[in-house]
mmCIF file of C-alpha atoms (C1' of nucleotides) in Angstrom:
data_model
loop_
_atom_site.group_PDB
_atom_site.id
_atom_site.type_symbol
_atom_site.label_atom_id
_atom_site.label_comp_id
_atom_site.label_asym_id
_atom_site.label_seq_id
_atom_site.Cartn_x
_atom_site.Cartn_y
_atom_site.Cartn_z
ATOM 1 C CA UNK A 20 0.307 0.147 -0.406
ATOM 2 C CA UNK A 21 1.077 3.563 -0.671
ATOM 3 C CA UNK A 22 1.572 5.637 2.434
ATOM 4 C CA UNK A 23 -0.885 8.523 3.715
ATOM 5 C CA UNK A 24 1.770 10.936 2.525
ATOM 6 C CA UNK A 25 1.912 9.681 -1.275
ATOM 7 C CA UNK A 26 -1.968 9.365 -1.294
ATOM 8 C CA UNK A 27 -2.049 13.109 -0.048
ATOM 9 C CA UNK A 28 0.752 14.005 -2.540
ATOM 10 C CA UNK A 29 -1.297 12.532 -5.698
ATOM 11 C CA UNK A 30 -4.747 14.303 -3.983
ATOM 12 C CA UNK A 31 -2.774 17.776 -3.637
ATOM 13 C CA UNK A 32 -1.515 17.230 -7.307
ATOM 14 C CA UNK A 33 -4.720 16.647 -8.544
ATOM 15 C CA UNK A 34 -6.644 19.802 -7.141
ATOM 16 C CA UNK A 35 -3.245 21.846 -8.516
ATOM 17 C CA UNK A 36 -3.605 20.407 -11.968
ATOM 18 C CA UNK A 37 -7.375 20.950 -11.705
ATOM 19 C CA UNK A 38 -6.678 24.674 -11.198
ATOM 20 C CA UNK A 39 -3.347 25.296 -12.912
ATOM 21 C CA UNK A 40 -5.210 28.536 -14.456
ATOM 22 C CA UNK A 41 -5.777 30.033 -11.157
ATOM 23 C CA UNK A 42 -2.099 31.077 -10.238
ATOM 24 C CA UNK A 43 -0.547 29.988 -6.994
ATOM 25 C CA UNK A 44 -2.912 27.574 -4.666
ATOM 26 C CA UNK A 45 -2.626 28.238 -0.999
ATOM 27 C CA UNK A 46 -1.668 24.948 1.088
ATOM 28 C CA UNK A 47 -4.711 25.697 3.435
ATOM 29 C CA UNK A 48 -7.106 25.759 0.590
ATOM 30 C CA UNK A 49 -6.261 22.045 -0.790
ATOM 31 C CA UNK A 50 -5.811 21.027 2.732
ATOM 32 C CA UNK A 51 -9.558 21.983 2.958
ATOM 33 C CA UNK A 52 -10.516 20.792 0.004
ATOM 34 C CA UNK A 53 -9.002 17.448 0.625
ATOM 35 C CA UNK A 54 -9.025 16.824 4.199
ATOM 36 C CA UNK A 55 -5.413 16.767 4.321
ATOM 37 C CA UNK A 56 -3.552 17.794 8.003
ATOM 38 C CA UNK A 57 -2.188 21.530 6.811
ATOM 39 C CA UNK A 58 1.119 20.846 8.747
ATOM 40 C CA UNK A 59 1.608 17.426 7.196
ATOM 41 C CA UNK A 60 0.701 18.707 3.682
ATOM 42 C CA UNK A 61 3.039 21.507 4.366
ATOM 43 C CA UNK A 62 5.900 19.111 4.442
ATOM 44 C CA UNK A 63 4.752 17.138 1.545
ATOM 45 C CA UNK A 64 4.544 19.860 -0.767
ATOM 46 C CA UNK A 65 7.896 21.204 0.408
ATOM 47 C CA UNK A 66 9.573 17.583 -0.497
ATOM 48 C CA UNK A 67 7.223 17.862 -3.925
ATOM 49 C CA UNK A 68 9.060 21.485 -4.586
ATOM 50 C CA UNK A 69 12.612 20.396 -3.511
ATOM 51 C CA UNK A 70 12.076 17.396 -5.936
ATOM 52 C CA UNK A 71 11.342 20.363 -8.700
ATOM 53 C CA UNK A 72 7.750 19.146 -9.344
ATOM 54 C CA UNK A 73 6.411 22.034 -7.635
ATOM 55 C CA UNK A 74 7.274 25.616 -7.714
ATOM 56 C CA UNK A 75 6.173 28.258 -5.162
ATOM 57 C CA UNK A 76 5.491 31.767 -4.497
ATOM 58 C CA UNK A 77 5.345 33.696 -0.804
ATOM 59 C CA UNK A 78 3.720 36.236 0.312
ATOM 60 C CA UNK A 79 0.408 37.538 -0.246
ATOM 61 C CA UNK A 80 -0.968 35.948 -3.555
ATOM 62 C CA UNK A 81 1.195 33.141 -3.086
ATOM 63 C CA UNK A 82 0.985 29.083 -3.004
ATOM 64 C CA UNK A 83 1.989 26.450 -5.057
ATOM 65 C CA UNK A 84 1.970 25.297 -8.568
ATOM 66 C CA UNK A 85 2.982 22.816 -11.059
ATOM 67 C CA UNK A 86 6.434 23.504 -12.633
ATOM 68 C CA UNK A 87 5.531 21.234 -15.779
ATOM 69 C CA UNK A 88 1.831 20.578 -17.705
ATOM 70 C CA UNK A 89 -0.122 17.641 -15.691
ATOM 71 C CA UNK A 90 0.787 15.364 -18.703
ATOM 72 C CA UNK A 91 4.286 15.087 -18.310
ATOM 73 C CA UNK A 92 4.402 14.177 -14.441
ATOM 74 C CA UNK A 93 4.486 10.373 -14.214
ATOM 75 C CA UNK A 94 2.758 8.921 -11.427
ATOM 76 C CA UNK A 95 5.915 6.714 -10.580
ATOM 77 C CA UNK A 96 7.963 9.068 -10.129
ATOM 78 C CA UNK A 97 5.776 10.709 -7.014
ATOM 79 C CA UNK A 98 5.596 7.310 -5.675
ATOM 80 C CA UNK A 99 9.452 6.565 -5.878
ATOM 81 C CA UNK A 100 10.127 10.206 -4.296
ATOM 82 C CA UNK A 101 7.588 9.886 -1.308
ATOM 83 C CA UNK A 102 7.493 5.980 -0.966
ATOM 84 C CA UNK A 103 10.653 4.707 -2.216
ATOM 85 C CA UNK A 104 10.655 1.365 -4.228
ATOM 86 C CA UNK A 105 7.475 0.265 -6.401
ATOM 87 C CA UNK A 106 8.733 -3.346 -6.585
ATOM 88 C CA UNK A 107 7.520 -6.116 -4.130
ATOM 89 C CA UNK A 108 10.960 -7.057 -3.449
ATOM 90 C CA UNK A 109 14.306 -5.245 -2.879
ATOM 91 C CA UNK A 110 15.980 -7.658 -5.181
ATOM 92 C CA UNK A 111 13.718 -6.661 -8.156
ATOM 93 C CA UNK A 112 13.785 -3.079 -7.348
ATOM 94 C CA UNK A 113 15.221 -0.984 -10.538
ATOM 95 C CA UNK A 114 15.911 2.267 -8.275
ATOM 96 C CA UNK A 115 16.201 0.485 -4.912
ATOM 97 C CA UNK A 116 17.896 -2.738 -5.622
ATOM 98 C CA UNK A 117 19.184 -4.575 -2.611
ATOM 99 C CA UNK A 118 20.953 -8.255 -2.603
ATOM 100 C CA UNK A 119 18.274 -11.061 -1.813
ATOM 101 C CA UNK A 120 19.881 -12.378 1.558
ATOM 102 C CA UNK A 121 17.735 -15.434 1.552
ATOM 103 C CA UNK A 122 18.727 -16.932 -1.517
ATOM 104 C CA UNK A 123 22.029 -18.479 -3.112
ATOM 105 C CA UNK A 124 21.430 -17.083 -6.513
ATOM 106 C CA UNK A 125 19.030 -14.414 -8.070
ATOM 107 C CA UNK A 126 19.635 -15.474 -11.467
ATOM 108 C CA UNK A 127 17.882 -19.125 -11.050
ATOM 109 C CA UNK A 128 15.199 -17.812 -8.108
ATOM 110 C CA UNK A 129 11.993 -18.574 -9.517
ATOM 111 C CA UNK A 130 10.600 -15.650 -7.039
ATOM 112 C CA UNK A 131 12.653 -13.132 -8.441
ATOM 113 C CA UNK A 132 11.465 -13.953 -11.803
ATOM 114 C CA UNK A 133 7.695 -13.561 -10.997
ATOM 115 C CA UNK A 134 8.095 -10.614 -8.446
ATOM 116 C CA UNK A 135 10.200 -8.795 -11.829
ATOM 117 C CA UNK A 136 7.295 -9.774 -13.818
ATOM 118 C CA UNK A 137 4.816 -7.968 -11.482
ATOM 119 C CA UNK A 138 6.971 -4.995 -11.305
ATOM 120 C CA UNK A 139 7.077 -4.574 -14.740
ATOM 121 C CA UNK A 140 3.229 -4.911 -15.238
ATOM 122 C CA UNK A 141 2.935 -2.340 -12.737
ATOM 123 C CA UNK A 142 5.511 0.004 -14.194
ATOM 124 C CA UNK A 143 4.002 -0.247 -17.377
ATOM 125 C CA UNK A 144 0.843 1.880 -15.844
ATOM 126 C CA UNK A 145 2.813 3.712 -13.569
ATOM 127 C CA UNK A 146 5.749 5.078 -15.741
ATOM 128 C CA UNK A 147 3.117 6.119 -18.597
ATOM 129 C CA UNK A 148 0.222 7.284 -16.804
ATOM 130 C CA UNK A 149 0.428 10.951 -15.700
ATOM 131 C CA UNK A 150 -1.540 13.462 -13.616
ATOM 132 C CA UNK A 151 -3.411 14.362 -16.323
ATOM 133 C CA UNK A 152 -4.649 10.623 -16.316
ATOM 134 C CA UNK A 153 -6.287 11.135 -12.741
ATOM 135 C CA UNK A 154 -7.949 14.124 -12.956
ATOM 136 C CA UNK A 155 -11.841 14.150 -12.146
ATOM 137 C CA UNK A 156 -13.601 12.648 -14.780
ATOM 138 C CA UNK A 157 -16.831 13.717 -16.243
ATOM 139 C CA UNK B 17 7.221 -3.767 -0.773
ATOM 140 C CA UNK B 18 6.579 -7.136 1.095
ATOM 141 C CA UNK B 19 7.206 -7.270 4.539
ATOM 142 C CA UNK B 20 10.251 -9.601 5.852
ATOM 143 C CA UNK B 21 7.675 -11.764 7.127
ATOM 144 C CA UNK B 22 6.134 -12.490 3.574
ATOM 145 C CA UNK B 23 9.433 -12.737 2.143
ATOM 146 C CA UNK B 24 10.710 -15.187 4.771
ATOM 147 C CA UNK B 25 6.956 -16.967 4.240
ATOM 148 C CA UNK B 26 8.034 -17.326 0.646
ATOM 149 C CA UNK B 27 11.408 -18.578 0.935
ATOM 150 C CA UNK B 28 10.099 -21.119 3.462
ATOM 151 C CA UNK B 29 7.250 -22.437 1.452
ATOM 152 C CA UNK B 30 9.630 -23.067 -1.519
ATOM 153 C CA UNK B 31 12.238 -24.933 0.567
ATOM 154 C CA UNK B 32 8.995 -27.118 1.720
ATOM 155 C CA UNK B 33 8.038 -27.561 -1.880
ATOM 156 C CA UNK B 34 11.157 -28.523 -2.872
ATOM 157 C CA UNK B 35 11.487 -31.311 -0.365
ATOM 158 C CA UNK B 36 7.963 -32.597 -0.354
ATOM 159 C CA UNK B 37 9.142 -36.304 -0.789
ATOM 160 C CA UNK B 38 11.005 -36.013 2.272
ATOM 161 C CA UNK B 39 8.538 -36.097 4.914
ATOM 162 C CA UNK B 40 8.090 -33.248 7.434
ATOM 163 C CA UNK B 41 10.829 -30.351 7.655
ATOM 164 C CA UNK B 42 12.149 -29.233 10.749
ATOM 165 C CA UNK B 43 11.994 -25.607 11.220
ATOM 166 C CA UNK B 44 15.486 -25.318 12.319
ATOM 167 C CA UNK B 45 16.495 -26.596 8.773
ATOM 168 C CA UNK B 46 14.581 -24.399 6.700
ATOM 169 C CA UNK B 47 15.810 -21.370 9.366
ATOM 170 C CA UNK B 48 19.392 -22.485 8.496
ATOM 171 C CA UNK B 49 19.217 -22.965 5.277
ATOM 172 C CA UNK B 50 17.243 -19.751 4.273
ATOM 173 C CA UNK B 51 19.279 -17.775 6.719
ATOM 174 C CA UNK B 52 16.105 -16.578 8.688
ATOM 175 C CA UNK B 53 16.005 -16.271 12.805
ATOM 176 C CA UNK B 54 14.028 -19.496 13.983
ATOM 177 C CA UNK B 55 12.002 -17.765 16.222
ATOM 178 C CA UNK B 56 10.818 -15.398 14.158
ATOM 179 C CA UNK B 57 10.211 -18.114 11.742
ATOM 180 C CA UNK B 58 8.463 -20.295 14.082
ATOM 181 C CA UNK B 59 5.698 -17.748 14.100
ATOM 182 C CA UNK B 60 5.236 -17.539 10.555
ATOM 183 C CA UNK B 61 5.323 -21.132 10.019
ATOM 184 C CA UNK B 62 2.707 -21.462 13.009
ATOM 185 C CA UNK B 63 0.603 -18.706 10.857
ATOM 186 C CA UNK B 64 0.518 -20.647 7.653
ATOM 187 C CA UNK B 65 -0.383 -23.673 9.582
ATOM 188 C CA UNK B 66 -3.292 -21.950 11.173
ATOM 189 C CA UNK B 67 -4.451 -20.618 7.707
ATOM 190 C CA UNK B 68 -4.603 -24.139 6.451
ATOM 191 C CA UNK B 69 -1.712 -23.809 4.229
ATOM 192 C CA UNK B 70 0.786 -26.232 6.294
ATOM 193 C CA UNK B 71 0.251 -29.198 8.453
ATOM 194 C CA UNK B 72 2.406 -30.220 10.919
ATOM 195 C CA UNK B 73 3.659 -33.006 13.145
ATOM 196 C CA UNK B 74 5.207 -32.958 16.873
ATOM 197 C CA UNK B 75 7.897 -34.620 18.582
ATOM 198 C CA UNK B 76 10.316 -36.789 16.799
ATOM 199 C CA UNK B 77 10.504 -37.072 13.031
ATOM 200 C CA UNK B 78 8.343 -34.035 13.328
ATOM 201 C CA UNK B 79 8.268 -30.800 11.273
ATOM 202 C CA UNK B 80 5.730 -28.952 8.707
ATOM 203 C CA UNK B 81 4.790 -30.068 5.019
ATOM 204 C CA UNK B 82 2.393 -28.495 2.690
ATOM 205 C CA UNK B 83 -1.063 -29.597 2.856
ATOM 206 C CA UNK B 84 -1.351 -29.103 -1.019
ATOM 207 C CA UNK B 85 0.598 -29.526 -4.073
ATOM 208 C CA UNK B 86 2.913 -26.678 -5.059
ATOM 209 C CA UNK B 87 0.847 -26.030 -7.943
ATOM 210 C CA UNK B 88 -2.556 -25.505 -5.983
ATOM 211 C CA UNK B 89 -0.883 -22.611 -3.837
ATOM 212 C CA UNK B 90 -1.148 -19.178 -5.259
ATOM 213 C CA UNK B 91 1.176 -16.318 -4.268
ATOM 214 C CA UNK B 92 -1.630 -13.918 -3.807
ATOM 215 C CA UNK B 93 -2.978 -16.093 -1.095
ATOM 216 C CA UNK B 94 0.356 -15.853 1.124
ATOM 217 C CA UNK B 95 0.508 -12.278 0.392
ATOM 218 C CA UNK B 96 -3.051 -11.313 1.608
ATOM 219 C CA UNK B 97 -2.368 -13.743 4.642
ATOM 220 C CA UNK B 98 0.693 -12.124 5.701
ATOM 221 C CA UNK B 99 0.827 -8.709 4.424
ATOM 222 C CA UNK B 100 -2.882 -7.519 3.907
ATOM 223 C CA UNK B 101 -3.743 -5.977 0.493
ATOM 224 C CA UNK B 102 -2.329 -6.178 -2.316
ATOM 225 C CA UNK B 103 -3.393 -3.270 -4.134
ATOM 226 C CA UNK B 104 -1.873 0.485 -3.686
ATOM 227 C CA UNK B 105 -4.714 2.350 -1.987
ATOM 228 C CA UNK B 106 -7.466 0.945 0.376
ATOM 229 C CA UNK B 107 -10.216 2.188 -2.113
ATOM 230 C CA UNK B 108 -9.407 -0.147 -4.801
ATOM 231 C CA UNK B 109 -8.668 -3.254 -2.666
ATOM 232 C CA UNK B 110 -10.704 -6.448 -2.843
ATOM 233 C CA UNK B 111 -10.263 -7.783 0.117
ATOM 234 C CA UNK B 112 -9.447 -4.832 2.374
ATOM 235 C CA UNK B 113 -11.572 -2.052 1.144
ATOM 236 C CA UNK B 114 -12.226 1.244 2.796
ATOM 237 C CA UNK B 115 -13.698 4.136 1.707
ATOM 238 C CA UNK B 116 -11.521 7.050 0.316
ATOM 239 C CA UNK B 117 -10.988 9.741 2.612
ATOM 240 C CA UNK B 118 -10.037 12.331 0.485
ATOM 241 C CA UNK B 119 -12.047 12.697 -2.485
ATOM 242 C CA UNK B 120 -15.742 13.147 -3.192
ATOM 243 C CA UNK B 121 -16.769 10.309 -5.024
ATOM 244 C CA UNK B 122 -14.882 7.283 -6.076
ATOM 245 C CA UNK B 123 -16.579 6.320 -9.457
ATOM 246 C CA UNK B 124 -15.198 9.360 -10.925
ATOM 247 C CA UNK B 125 -12.036 9.527 -9.270
ATOM 248 C CA UNK B 126 -8.911 9.192 -11.926
ATOM 249 C CA UNK B 127 -6.746 8.049 -9.494
ATOM 250 C CA UNK B 128 -8.812 5.311 -7.957
ATOM 251 C CA UNK B 129 -9.586 4.042 -11.946
ATOM 252 C CA UNK B 130 -5.490 4.063 -12.607
ATOM 253 C CA UNK B 131 -4.885 2.293 -9.345
ATOM 254 C CA UNK B 132 -7.615 -0.419 -10.071
ATOM 255 C CA UNK B 133 -6.099 -1.273 -13.196
ATOM 256 C CA UNK B 134 -2.178 -1.961 -11.615
ATOM 257 C CA UNK B 135 -4.375 -4.047 -8.992
ATOM 258 C CA UNK B 136 -5.742 -5.964 -11.748
ATOM 259 C CA UNK B 137 -2.252 -6.044 -13.581
ATOM 260 C CA UNK B 138 -0.590 -7.067 -10.331
ATOM 261 C CA UNK B 139 -3.168 -9.924 -9.616
ATOM 262 C CA UNK B 140 -3.576 -11.397 -13.236
ATOM 263 C CA UNK B 141 0.150 -12.574 -12.168
ATOM 264 C CA UNK B 142 -0.384 -13.387 -8.274
ATOM 265 C CA UNK B 143 -3.610 -14.876 -8.320
ATOM 266 C CA UNK B 144 -2.095 -17.319 -11.109
ATOM 267 C CA UNK B 145 1.369 -18.342 -10.139
ATOM 268 C CA UNK B 146 1.685 -20.307 -7.412
ATOM 269 C CA UNK B 147 4.343 -22.001 -5.338
ATOM 270 C CA UNK B 148 5.685 -24.478 -8.353
ATOM 271 C CA UNK B 149 6.328 -21.285 -10.344
ATOM 272 C CA UNK B 150 8.697 -19.938 -8.272
ATOM 273 C CA UNK B 151 10.877 -23.277 -7.280
ATOM 274 C CA UNK B 152 14.592 -22.942 -8.166
ATOM 275 C CA UNK B 153 14.857 -23.303 -11.944
ATOM 276 C CA UNK B 154 17.871 -25.374 -13.618
ATOM 277 C "C1'" DC C 1 8.852 51.202 5.920
ATOM 278 C "C1'" DT C 2 6.115 48.442 8.191
ATOM 279 C "C1'" DA C 3 2.383 44.975 8.647
ATOM 280 C "C1'" DT C 4 0.155 41.290 7.057
ATOM 281 C "C1'" DT C 5 0.445 37.260 4.154
ATOM 282 C "C1'" DA C 6 2.311 32.640 3.201
ATOM 283 C "C1'" DG C 7 6.199 29.291 2.302
ATOM 284 C "C1'" DT C 8 10.600 27.732 4.634
ATOM 285 C "C1'" DC C 9 13.158 24.721 7.769
ATOM 286 C "C1'" DT C 10 14.195 21.950 11.612
ATOM 287 C "C1'" DA C 11 13.166 19.642 15.319
ATOM 288 C "C1'" DT C 12 10.227 16.553 17.979
ATOM 289 C "C1'" DC C 13 6.362 13.996 19.179
ATOM 290 C "C1'" DT C 14 3.124 9.955 19.181
ATOM 291 C "C1'" DT C 15 1.427 6.205 17.457
ATOM 292 C "C1'" DT C 16 1.459 2.035 14.763
ATOM 293 C "C1'" DT C 17 3.914 -1.571 12.156
ATOM 294 C "C1'" DT C 18 7.601 -4.442 11.954
ATOM 295 C "C1'" DT C 19 11.085 -7.617 13.062
ATOM 296 C "C1'" DA C 20 12.671 -10.439 16.994
ATOM 297 C "C1'" DT C 21 13.229 -13.105 21.072
ATOM 298 C "C1'" DA C 22 11.983 -15.130 25.645
ATOM 299 C "C1'" DG C 23 10.531 -19.108 27.884
ATOM 300 C "C1'" DG C 24 7.358 -22.404 29.176
ATOM 301 C "C1'" DT C 25 3.778 -26.148 27.282
ATOM 302 C "C1'" DT C 26 1.975 -30.035 24.824
ATOM 303 C "C1'" DT C 27 2.540 -34.123 21.948
ATOM 304 C "C1'" DT C 28 4.760 -37.653 20.019
ATOM 305 C "C1'" DA C 29 8.206 -41.515 18.892
ATOM 306 C "C1'" DT C 30 11.739 -44.359 20.933
ATOM 307 C "C1'" DA D 16 10.928 -41.929 30.933
ATOM 308 C "C1'" DT D 17 13.140 -39.137 28.070
ATOM 309 C "C1'" DA D 18 14.414 -36.660 24.226
ATOM 310 C "C1'" DA D 19 12.689 -34.136 20.202
ATOM 311 C "C1'" DA D 20 9.939 -30.919 18.212
ATOM 312 C "C1'" DA D 21 6.092 -28.174 17.616
ATOM 313 C "C1'" DC D 22 2.551 -24.674 20.030
ATOM 314 C "C1'" DC D 23 1.335 -20.742 22.276
ATOM 315 C "C1'" DT D 24 1.488 -16.183 24.470
ATOM 316 C "C1'" DA D 25 3.460 -12.128 25.870
ATOM 317 C "C1'" DT D 26 6.905 -8.886 25.438
ATOM 318 C "C1'" DA D 27 10.416 -5.857 23.870
ATOM 319 C "C1'" DA D 28 13.017 -3.464 20.670
ATOM 320 C "C1'" DA D 29 13.883 -0.970 16.618
ATOM 321 C "C1'" DA D 30 11.948 1.279 12.447
ATOM 322 C "C1'" DA D 31 8.735 3.926 10.218
ATOM 323 C "C1'" DA D 32 4.459 6.704 9.746
ATOM 324 C "C1'" DG D 33 1.807 10.283 11.044
ATOM 325 C "C1'" DA D 34 1.009 14.297 12.848
ATOM 326 C "C1'" DT D 35 2.252 19.004 15.429
ATOM 327 C "C1'" DA D 36 5.231 23.074 16.920
ATOM 328 C "C1'" DG D 37 7.154 27.370 16.529
ATOM 329 C "C1'" DA D 38 10.589 30.595 15.273
ATOM 330 C "C1'" DC D 39 12.234 32.324 9.963
ATOM 331 C "C1'" DT D 40 12.789 34.459 5.336
ATOM 332 C "C1'" DA D 41 10.428 36.477 1.587
ATOM 333 C "C1'" DA D 42 6.982 38.944 -1.178
ATOM 334 C "C1'" DT D 43 3.219 42.536 -0.999
ATOM 335 C "C1'" DA D 44 0.051 46.379 -0.006
ATOM 336 C "C1'" DG D 45 -0.234 50.544 1.775
#
DNA sequence: CTATTAGTCTATCTTTTTTATAGGTTTTAT
DNA sequence: ATAAAACCTATAAAAAAGATAGACTAATAG
């Protein structure tokens, strides 16, 4: 499961994407709209900003905004940033690989092989779907 | 990521599957072979037994054994038992569903839709691949 | 130039989950 | 009887998740 942090990030990003035309959006507005603790959200948005995904403006008329169009922000990027590995096992993670401590040889480990396939099938979606794809429909 | 508990369970089950012909297998043998804390493993095997996946025999000549042939034990079942939901969000989980607290209507939530697809693609593999498919190859 | 607004930064705290251990109990084979 | 081995319950230790606090900095309006 994704952490609350990542779940909140997605909802916040959706709100920002749905209001791109309105200039910077207040943290407090997002918090209220999406039912998220404002202080917790503050940290999350800051992390997204430090990763170059969001920009911000201080003072009156300030707030947060997307640095790129929604269709250029892949879901996988957000998950990896806030939650870490997408793979189910460290030994099949592309970005957070760790050697398996419990098997002799990963090259012939069937678990490794199957979990690699699960990772691929998840990535096929998460690398290609973007913020644009998760906006409210209808 | 799967918990250590679930990872250990898979490795233990593989060992049991690869030794089905040898009668009951000692916890201590599995622990040594797979490099797992024996006491931790004890709890895990007990849980698998209580779920009907393993059987056991006490006293001399005792140990654990599979209750069904490896090809009838789906990976999804093990994960759900020890780790809980396979889905990335509570609101798309089939077995551990919880309503989304952060969106107005799941029926039109794009995040819900995409994460549902990720769940389906993972389940397509995890429901169909069994213990037999993760035995050491070659 | 000062008051207000709003993000920035860092630290801490609480709770929950994960991982692991301890130690006695029961069952079974010999 | 004895020894082997699983059973059971409790607890502890460590890590991660979730949340909050408060002082600081930058921008804007007047």
